[in-house]
Amino acid sequence: MRDLNHDVARILIPRDSLSQRIHELGQQITADYHGKDPVLVGVLKGAVVFMVDLARAISLPVELDFMAVSSYGASTQSTGVVRILKDLDRSIGGRDVLVVEDIVDSGLTLRYIVDNLCDRRPASLRICALLRKQKARTPGPEIDYVGFEIPDDFVVGYGLDYAEQYRNLPYIGVLRPELYEREQV
Ligand code: IMP
Ligand code: MG
């Protein structure tokens, strides 16, 4: 049987570091939202693995809701043209919303989601991203909670995919470039 681990050039963030950092983020969010009952809005599908671990690290009554978006264009690069495939189940008007994202690369996807959610008049809106790439640190939307700053390599695992594969790897790894570089030519 094919071993997905062989497609990974190197492990960037091992599972222990992920769980330790997510525990810290959970404690920070618990303190910041004291007395509130925020709605965690996960961006499908990449944020799912992170979101379920983060939610369990938060000691507050939270609600979970999900949005699915797709960006047009090549699968390793964002175009900023975003389409909503699945909207939230419930209204977020007057609620404290925490958007949970797997990774901010160009920030274009997140920009679209944040603008769209702000139009619905939440009481507050913050962003929590597990990973932020280097190139995302200039302009882009402000990220309130960042798990890890990472280099601009294409990464997979812990929810992140390449062509819908590798989401179930328990760590964040750098995909061997020869597996996708033909597509980028
Ligand atoms: P952005 O619009 O360029 O910020 O891209 C955001 C989305 O692209 C993320 O939610 C991911 O789905 C995907 N993405 C960006 N970089 C990576 C990566 O290194 N691995 C897997 N998916 C990525
Ligand atoms: Mg994604």
mmCIF file of C-alpha atoms in Angstrom, residues 13-145:
data_model
loop_
_atom_site.group_PDB
_atom_site.id
_atom_site.type_symbol
_atom_site.label_atom_id
_atom_site.label_comp_id
_atom_site.label_asym_id
_atom_site.label_seq_id
_atom_site.Cartn_x
_atom_site.Cartn_y
_atom_site.Cartn_z
ATOM 1 C CA ILE A 13 5.795 20.827 12.673
ATOM 2 C CA PRO A 14 5.559 17.518 14.537
ATOM 3 C CA ARG A 15 2.295 16.499 16.196
ATOM 4 C CA ASP A 16 3.502 17.257 19.752
ATOM 5 C CA SER A 17 4.348 20.854 18.815
ATOM 6 C CA LEU A 18 0.934 21.242 17.184
ATOM 7 C CA SER A 19 -0.941 20.053 20.249
ATOM 8 C CA GLN A 20 1.158 22.172 22.606
ATOM 9 C CA ARG A 21 0.659 25.348 20.560
ATOM 10 C CA ILE A 22 -3.064 24.709 20.108
ATOM 11 C CA HIS A 23 -3.408 24.288 23.849
ATOM 12 C CA GLU A 24 -1.772 27.733 24.303
ATOM 13 C CA LEU A 25 -4.051 29.309 21.687
ATOM 14 C CA GLY A 26 -7.075 27.785 23.450
ATOM 15 C CA GLN A 27 -6.034 29.279 26.768
ATOM 16 C CA GLN A 28 -5.436 32.684 25.210
ATOM 17 C CA ILE A 29 -8.832 32.645 23.462
ATOM 18 C CA THR A 30 -10.536 31.483 26.671
ATOM 19 C CA ALA A 31 -9.058 34.466 28.525
ATOM 20 C CA ASP A 32 -9.789 36.981 25.745
ATOM 21 C CA TYR A 33 -13.437 35.897 25.386
ATOM 22 C CA HIS A 34 -14.145 35.601 29.112
ATOM 23 C CA GLY A 35 -17.914 35.814 29.741
ATOM 24 C CA LYS A 36 -18.725 35.447 26.028
ATOM 25 C CA ASP A 37 -19.984 32.590 23.884
ATOM 26 C CA PRO A 38 -18.205 32.952 20.538
ATOM 27 C CA VAL A 39 -19.088 31.270 17.266
ATOM 28 C CA LEU A 40 -16.129 29.503 15.711
ATOM 29 C CA VAL A 41 -16.432 29.700 11.933
ATOM 30 C CA GLY A 42 -14.293 27.054 10.289
ATOM 31 C CA VAL A 43 -13.309 27.268 6.657
ATOM 32 C CA LEU A 44 -13.848 23.843 5.095
ATOM 33 C CA LYS A 45 -12.170 21.583 4.557
ATOM 34 C CA GLY A 46 -8.624 22.495 5.563
ATOM 35 C CA ALA A 47 -9.461 24.014 8.952
ATOM 36 C CA VAL A 48 -11.500 21.054 10.221
ATOM 37 C CA VAL A 49 -8.693 19.136 11.921
ATOM 38 C CA PHE A 50 -7.344 22.281 13.592
ATOM 39 C CA MET A 51 -10.840 23.487 14.537
ATOM 40 C CA VAL A 52 -11.873 20.366 16.437
ATOM 41 C CA ASP A 53 -8.643 20.403 18.439
ATOM 42 C CA LEU A 54 -8.835 24.161 19.039
ATOM 43 C CA ALA A 55 -12.485 23.979 20.150
ATOM 44 C CA ARG A 56 -11.589 21.370 22.753
ATOM 45 C CA ALA A 57 -8.767 23.597 24.040
ATOM 46 C CA ILE A 58 -11.237 26.449 24.708
ATOM 47 C CA SER A 59 -13.075 26.403 28.053
ATOM 48 C CA LEU A 60 -16.075 28.467 26.961
ATOM 49 C CA PRO A 61 -19.508 27.648 25.542
ATOM 50 C CA VAL A 62 -18.654 27.856 21.834
ATOM 51 C CA GLU A 63 -20.773 27.177 18.776
ATOM 52 C CA LEU A 64 -19.235 25.639 15.673
ATOM 53 C CA ASP A 65 -20.283 26.598 12.173
ATOM 54 C CA PHE A 66 -18.659 26.091 8.797
ATOM 55 C CA MET A 67 -18.245 27.755 5.445
ATOM 56 C CA ALA A 68 -16.893 26.160 2.320
ATOM 57 C CA VAL A 69 -15.265 28.295 -0.327
ATOM 58 C CA SER A 70 -13.349 27.482 -3.428
ATOM 59 C CA SER A 71 -10.832 29.630 -5.178
ATOM 60 C CA TYR A 72 -10.526 29.357 -8.897
ATOM 61 C CA GLY A 73 -7.199 28.594 -10.518
ATOM 62 C CA ALA A 74 -4.321 26.220 -9.966
ATOM 63 C CA SER A 75 -4.508 24.185 -6.800
ATOM 64 C CA THR A 76 -1.230 25.359 -5.278
ATOM 65 C CA GLN A 77 -1.835 29.082 -5.835
ATOM 66 C CA SER A 78 -4.705 31.344 -4.840
ATOM 67 C CA THR A 79 -6.320 33.711 -7.350
ATOM 68 C CA GLY A 80 -8.428 35.742 -4.912
ATOM 69 C CA VAL A 81 -11.538 34.897 -6.882
ATOM 70 C CA VAL A 82 -13.629 33.058 -4.339
ATOM 71 C CA ARG A 83 -16.951 31.282 -4.565
ATOM 72 C CA ILE A 84 -19.084 30.246 -1.554
ATOM 73 C CA LEU A 85 -19.908 26.544 -1.851
ATOM 74 C CA LYS A 86 -21.543 26.240 1.568
ATOM 75 C CA ASP A 87 -22.719 29.117 3.723
ATOM 76 C CA LEU A 88 -23.104 29.253 7.517
ATOM 77 C CA ASP A 89 -26.120 27.430 8.979
ATOM 78 C CA ARG A 90 -27.009 30.262 11.358
ATOM 79 C CA SER A 91 -27.011 34.040 11.536
ATOM 80 C CA ILE A 92 -23.941 35.673 13.107
ATOM 81 C CA GLY A 93 -25.610 39.079 13.598
ATOM 82 C CA GLY A 94 -24.603 40.434 17.034
ATOM 83 C CA ARG A 95 -22.344 37.432 17.751
ATOM 84 C CA ASP A 96 -18.653 37.283 18.592
ATOM 85 C CA VAL A 97 -17.169 35.498 15.609
ATOM 86 C CA LEU A 98 -13.790 33.806 15.480
ATOM 87 C CA VAL A 99 -12.842 32.703 11.975
ATOM 88 C CA VAL A 100 -10.661 29.605 12.047
ATOM 89 C CA GLU A 101 -8.384 29.074 9.039
ATOM 90 C CA ASP A 102 -5.786 26.450 8.298
ATOM 91 C CA ILE A 103 -3.264 28.651 6.494
ATOM 92 C CA VAL A 104 -2.887 32.197 5.249
ATOM 93 C CA ASP A 105 -0.813 32.289 2.089
ATOM 94 C CA SER A 106 -1.576 35.344 -0.065
ATOM 95 C CA GLY A 107 -4.418 36.223 2.339
ATOM 96 C CA LEU A 108 -6.815 36.682 -0.564
ATOM 97 C CA THR A 109 -9.193 33.908 0.478
ATOM 98 C CA LEU A 110 -9.372 35.234 4.017
ATOM 99 C CA ARG A 111 -9.885 38.820 2.824
ATOM 100 C CA TYR A 112 -12.946 37.720 0.901
ATOM 101 C CA ILE A 113 -14.364 35.704 3.817
ATOM 102 C CA VAL A 114 -13.814 38.492 6.348
ATOM 103 C CA ASP A 115 -15.458 41.127 4.120
ATOM 104 C CA ASN A 116 -18.387 38.806 3.529
ATOM 105 C CA LEU A 117 -18.881 38.017 7.246
ATOM 106 C CA CYS A 118 -18.509 41.661 8.319
ATOM 107 C CA ASP A 119 -21.476 42.558 6.106
ATOM 108 C CA ARG A 120 -23.599 40.388 8.446
ATOM 109 C CA ARG A 121 -22.928 42.731 11.389
ATOM 110 C CA PRO A 122 -21.297 40.482 14.005
ATOM 111 C CA ALA A 123 -20.570 42.080 17.415
ATOM 112 C CA SER A 124 -16.898 41.325 16.808
ATOM 113 C CA LEU A 125 -14.798 39.405 14.332
ATOM 114 C CA ARG A 126 -11.340 38.005 14.879
ATOM 115 C CA ILE A 127 -9.201 35.567 12.955
ATOM 116 C CA CYS A 128 -7.277 32.539 14.145
ATOM 117 C CA ALA A 129 -4.968 30.845 11.637
ATOM 118 C CA LEU A 130 -2.868 27.802 12.406
ATOM 119 C CA LEU A 131 -0.199 28.747 9.867
ATOM 120 C CA ARG A 132 0.946 31.955 8.232
ATOM 121 C CA LYS A 133 3.369 31.990 5.344
ATOM 122 C CA GLN A 134 6.098 34.605 5.076
ATOM 123 C CA LYS A 135 4.641 36.371 2.060
ATOM 124 C CA ALA A 136 1.337 36.821 3.941
ATOM 125 C CA ARG A 137 2.992 39.106 6.496
ATOM 126 C CA THR A 138 2.812 42.125 4.224
ATOM 127 C CA PRO A 139 -0.570 43.865 3.669
ATOM 128 C CA GLY A 140 -3.300 41.187 3.977
ATOM 129 C CA PRO A 141 -5.892 41.018 6.743
ATOM 130 C CA GLU A 142 -4.698 41.294 10.333
ATOM 131 C CA ILE A 143 -4.565 37.885 12.015
ATOM 132 C CA ASP A 144 -5.372 37.994 15.740
ATOM 133 C CA TYR A 145 -4.114 34.519 16.611
#
